[in-house]
mmCIF file with all atom_site columns, C-alpha atoms in Angstrom:
data_model
loop_
_atom_site.group_PDB
_atom_site.id
_atom_site.type_symbol
_atom_site.label_atom_id
_atom_site.label_alt_id
_atom_site.label_comp_id
_atom_site.label_asym_id
_atom_site.label_entity_id
_atom_site.label_seq_id
_atom_site.pdbx_PDB_ins_code
_atom_site.Cartn_x
_atom_site.Cartn_y
_atom_site.Cartn_z
_atom_site.occupancy
_atom_site.B_iso_or_equiv
_atom_site.pdbx_formal_charge
_atom_site.auth_seq_id
_atom_site.auth_comp_id
_atom_site.auth_asym_id
_atom_site.auth_atom_id
_atom_site.pdbx_PDB_model_num
ATOM 1  C CA . UNK A 1 1  ? 101.052 123.797 114.698 1.00 40.00 ? 1  UNK A CA 1
ATOM 2  C CA . UNK A 1 2  ? 100.017 127.285 113.367 1.00 46.00 ? 2  UNK A CA 1
ATOM 3  C CA . UNK A 1 3  ? 103.310 129.931 113.782 1.00 50.00 ? 3  UNK A CA 1
ATOM 4  C CA . UNK A 1 4  ? 103.121 133.375 114.261 1.00 51.00 ? 4  UNK A CA 1
ATOM 5  C CA . UNK A 1 5  ? 105.395 135.743 113.069 1.00 51.00 ? 5  UNK A CA 1
ATOM 6  C CA . UNK A 1 6  ? 105.232 139.184 113.774 1.00 49.00 ? 6  UNK A CA 1
ATOM 7  C CA . UNK A 1 7  ? 107.851 140.960 111.551 1.00 50.00 ? 7  UNK A CA 1
ATOM 8  C CA . UNK A 1 8  ? 108.989 144.601 111.722 1.00 50.00 ? 8  UNK A CA 1
ATOM 9  C CA . UNK A 1 9  ? 111.162 146.066 108.797 1.00 47.00 ? 9  UNK A CA 1
ATOM 10 C CA . UNK A 1 10 ? 112.785 149.669 109.499 1.00 45.00 ? 10 UNK A CA 1
ATOM 11 C CA . UNK A 1 11 ? 113.948 151.026 106.097 1.00 43.00 ? 11 UNK A CA 1
ATOM 12 C CA . UNK A 1 12 ? 116.921 153.487 106.202 1.00 43.00 ? 12 UNK A CA 1
ATOM 13 C CA . UNK A 1 13 ? 116.724 156.871 104.554 1.00 39.00 ? 13 UNK A CA 1
ATOM 14 C CA . UNK A 1 14 ? 119.092 154.853 102.057 1.00 38.00 ? 14 UNK A CA 1
ATOM 15 C CA . UNK A 1 15 ? 117.418 151.756 101.263 1.00 50.00 ? 15 UNK A CA 1
ATOM 16 C CA . UNK A 1 16 ? 114.252 152.659 99.442  1.00 46.00 ? 16 UNK A CA 1
ATOM 17 C CA . UNK A 1 17 ? 113.880 149.608 97.867  1.00 55.00 ? 17 UNK A CA 1
ATOM 18 C CA . UNK A 1 18 ? 110.678 147.434 98.706  1.00 62.00 ? 18 UNK A CA 1
ATOM 19 C CA . UNK A 1 19 ? 111.482 144.746 101.088 1.00 64.00 ? 19 UNK A CA 1
ATOM 20 C CA . UNK A 1 20 ? 109.712 141.288 101.275 1.00 68.00 ? 20 UNK A CA 1
ATOM 21 C CA . UNK A 1 21 ? 109.759 138.472 104.125 1.00 68.00 ? 21 UNK A CA 1
ATOM 22 C CA . UNK A 1 22 ? 108.567 135.183 103.547 1.00 69.00 ? 22 UNK A CA 1
ATOM 23 C CA . UNK A 1 23 ? 109.104 131.409 103.968 1.00 71.00 ? 23 UNK A CA 1
ATOM 24 C CA . UNK A 1 24 ? 110.503 129.296 101.170 1.00 71.00 ? 24 UNK A CA 1
ATOM 25 C CA . UNK A 1 25 ? 109.837 125.998 100.032 1.00 73.00 ? 25 UNK A CA 1
ATOM 26 C CA . UNK A 1 26 ? 112.644 124.645 102.556 1.00 71.00 ? 26 UNK A CA 1
ATOM 27 C CA . UNK A 1 27 ? 111.132 126.261 105.462 1.00 67.00 ? 27 UNK A CA 1
ATOM 28 C CA . UNK A 1 28 ? 113.997 129.235 105.729 1.00 69.00 ? 28 UNK A CA 1
ATOM 29 C CA . UNK A 1 29 ? 112.797 132.584 106.189 1.00 69.00 ? 29 UNK A CA 1
ATOM 30 C CA . UNK A 1 30 ? 114.144 134.676 103.440 1.00 70.00 ? 30 UNK A CA 1
ATOM 31 C CA . UNK A 1 31 ? 114.314 138.475 102.437 1.00 66.00 ? 31 UNK A CA 1
ATOM 32 C CA . UNK A 1 32 ? 113.464 139.819 98.815  1.00 69.00 ? 32 UNK A CA 1
ATOM 33 C CA . UNK A 1 33 ? 114.517 143.010 97.307  1.00 64.00 ? 33 UNK A CA 1
ATOM 34 C CA . UNK A 1 34 ? 112.850 144.622 94.666  1.00 62.00 ? 34 UNK A CA 1
ATOM 35 C CA . UNK A 1 35 ? 114.935 143.036 92.305  1.00 64.00 ? 35 UNK A CA 1
ATOM 36 C CA . UNK A 1 36 ? 113.836 139.516 93.410  1.00 60.00 ? 36 UNK A CA 1
ATOM 37 C CA . UNK A 1 37 ? 117.335 138.926 94.852  1.00 63.00 ? 37 UNK A CA 1
ATOM 38 C CA . UNK A 1 38 ? 116.851 137.046 98.059  1.00 56.00 ? 38 UNK A CA 1
ATOM 39 C CA . UNK A 1 39 ? 118.744 135.465 100.903 1.00 59.00 ? 39 UNK A CA 1
ATOM 40 C CA . UNK A 1 40 ? 118.044 132.760 103.220 1.00 53.00 ? 40 UNK A CA 1
ATOM 41 C CA . UNK A 1 41 ? 118.463 134.164 106.629 1.00 58.00 ? 41 UNK A CA 1
ATOM 42 C CA . UNK A 1 42 ? 117.328 131.388 109.384 1.00 56.00 ? 42 UNK A CA 1
ATOM 43 C CA . UNK A 1 43 ? 116.508 127.794 109.124 1.00 57.00 ? 43 UNK A CA 1
ATOM 44 C CA . UNK A 1 44 ? 112.959 127.367 111.103 1.00 54.00 ? 44 UNK A CA 1
ATOM 45 C CA . UNK A 1 45 ? 112.590 124.096 112.950 1.00 51.00 ? 45 UNK A CA 1
ATOM 46 C CA . UNK A 1 46 ? 110.680 122.213 115.196 1.00 46.00 ? 46 UNK A CA 1
ATOM 47 C CA . UNK A 1 47 ? 112.439 123.844 118.164 1.00 47.00 ? 47 UNK A CA 1
ATOM 48 C CA . UNK A 1 48 ? 110.856 127.089 117.071 1.00 44.00 ? 48 UNK A CA 1
ATOM 49 C CA . UNK A 1 49 ? 107.367 126.023 118.239 1.00 44.00 ? 49 UNK A CA 1
ATOM 50 C CA . UNK A 1 50 ? 108.509 125.296 121.609 1.00 41.00 ? 50 UNK A CA 1
ATOM 51 C CA . UNK A 1 51 ? 109.792 128.461 122.880 1.00 47.00 ? 51 UNK A CA 1
ATOM 52 C CA . UNK A 1 52 ? 109.282 132.316 121.793 1.00 52.00 ? 52 UNK A CA 1
ATOM 53 C CA . UNK A 1 53 ? 112.257 134.306 120.321 1.00 55.00 ? 53 UNK A CA 1
ATOM 54 C CA . UNK A 1 54 ? 113.315 137.493 119.334 1.00 59.00 ? 54 UNK A CA 1
ATOM 55 C CA . UNK A 1 55 ? 116.229 138.099 116.769 1.00 63.00 ? 55 UNK A CA 1
ATOM 56 C CA . UNK A 1 56 ? 117.201 141.519 115.330 1.00 64.00 ? 56 UNK A CA 1
ATOM 57 C CA . UNK A 1 57 ? 119.899 141.741 112.737 1.00 61.00 ? 57 UNK A CA 1
ATOM 58 C CA . UNK A 1 58 ? 120.956 143.896 109.692 1.00 65.00 ? 58 UNK A CA 1
ATOM 59 C CA . UNK A 1 59 ? 120.647 143.176 105.977 1.00 60.00 ? 59 UNK A CA 1
ATOM 60 C CA . UNK A 1 60 ? 121.756 145.465 103.294 1.00 62.00 ? 60 UNK A CA 1
ATOM 61 C CA . UNK A 1 61 ? 121.249 148.132 105.634 1.00 63.00 ? 61 UNK A CA 1
ATOM 62 C CA . UNK A 1 62 ? 117.722 147.440 106.783 1.00 62.00 ? 62 UNK A CA 1
ATOM 63 C CA . UNK A 1 63 ? 117.109 146.555 110.515 1.00 63.00 ? 63 UNK A CA 1
ATOM 64 C CA . UNK A 1 64 ? 115.083 143.770 110.408 1.00 65.00 ? 64 UNK A CA 1
ATOM 65 C CA . UNK A 1 65 ? 113.450 142.721 113.899 1.00 67.00 ? 65 UNK A CA 1
ATOM 66 C CA . UNK A 1 66 ? 111.708 138.928 114.191 1.00 64.00 ? 66 UNK A CA 1
ATOM 67 C CA . UNK A 1 67 ? 109.624 137.922 117.424 1.00 63.00 ? 67 UNK A CA 1
ATOM 68 C CA . UNK A 1 68 ? 108.081 134.244 116.987 1.00 59.00 ? 68 UNK A CA 1
ATOM 69 C CA . UNK A 1 69 ? 105.301 133.516 119.811 1.00 57.00 ? 69 UNK A CA 1
ATOM 70 C CA . UNK A 1 70 ? 104.270 129.778 120.250 1.00 48.00 ? 70 UNK A CA 1
ATOM 71 C CA . UNK A 1 71 ? 100.418 128.965 120.780 1.00 41.00 ? 71 UNK A CA 1
#
């Protein structure tokens, strides 16, 4: 099944680092900074294919909003 993630990152004025978001080989959504330090954020599992979800959290001064739509 194809998963569509619409991910928005709002960097604060105090957080100039480049942030990338990706899914690692353990099927976990991760955030990575420019120093290649990354942290696993959320476990992606089959239940996410069933319903849409939205989550917002703060990681190192970065507000991250994740919207997931199932098709």
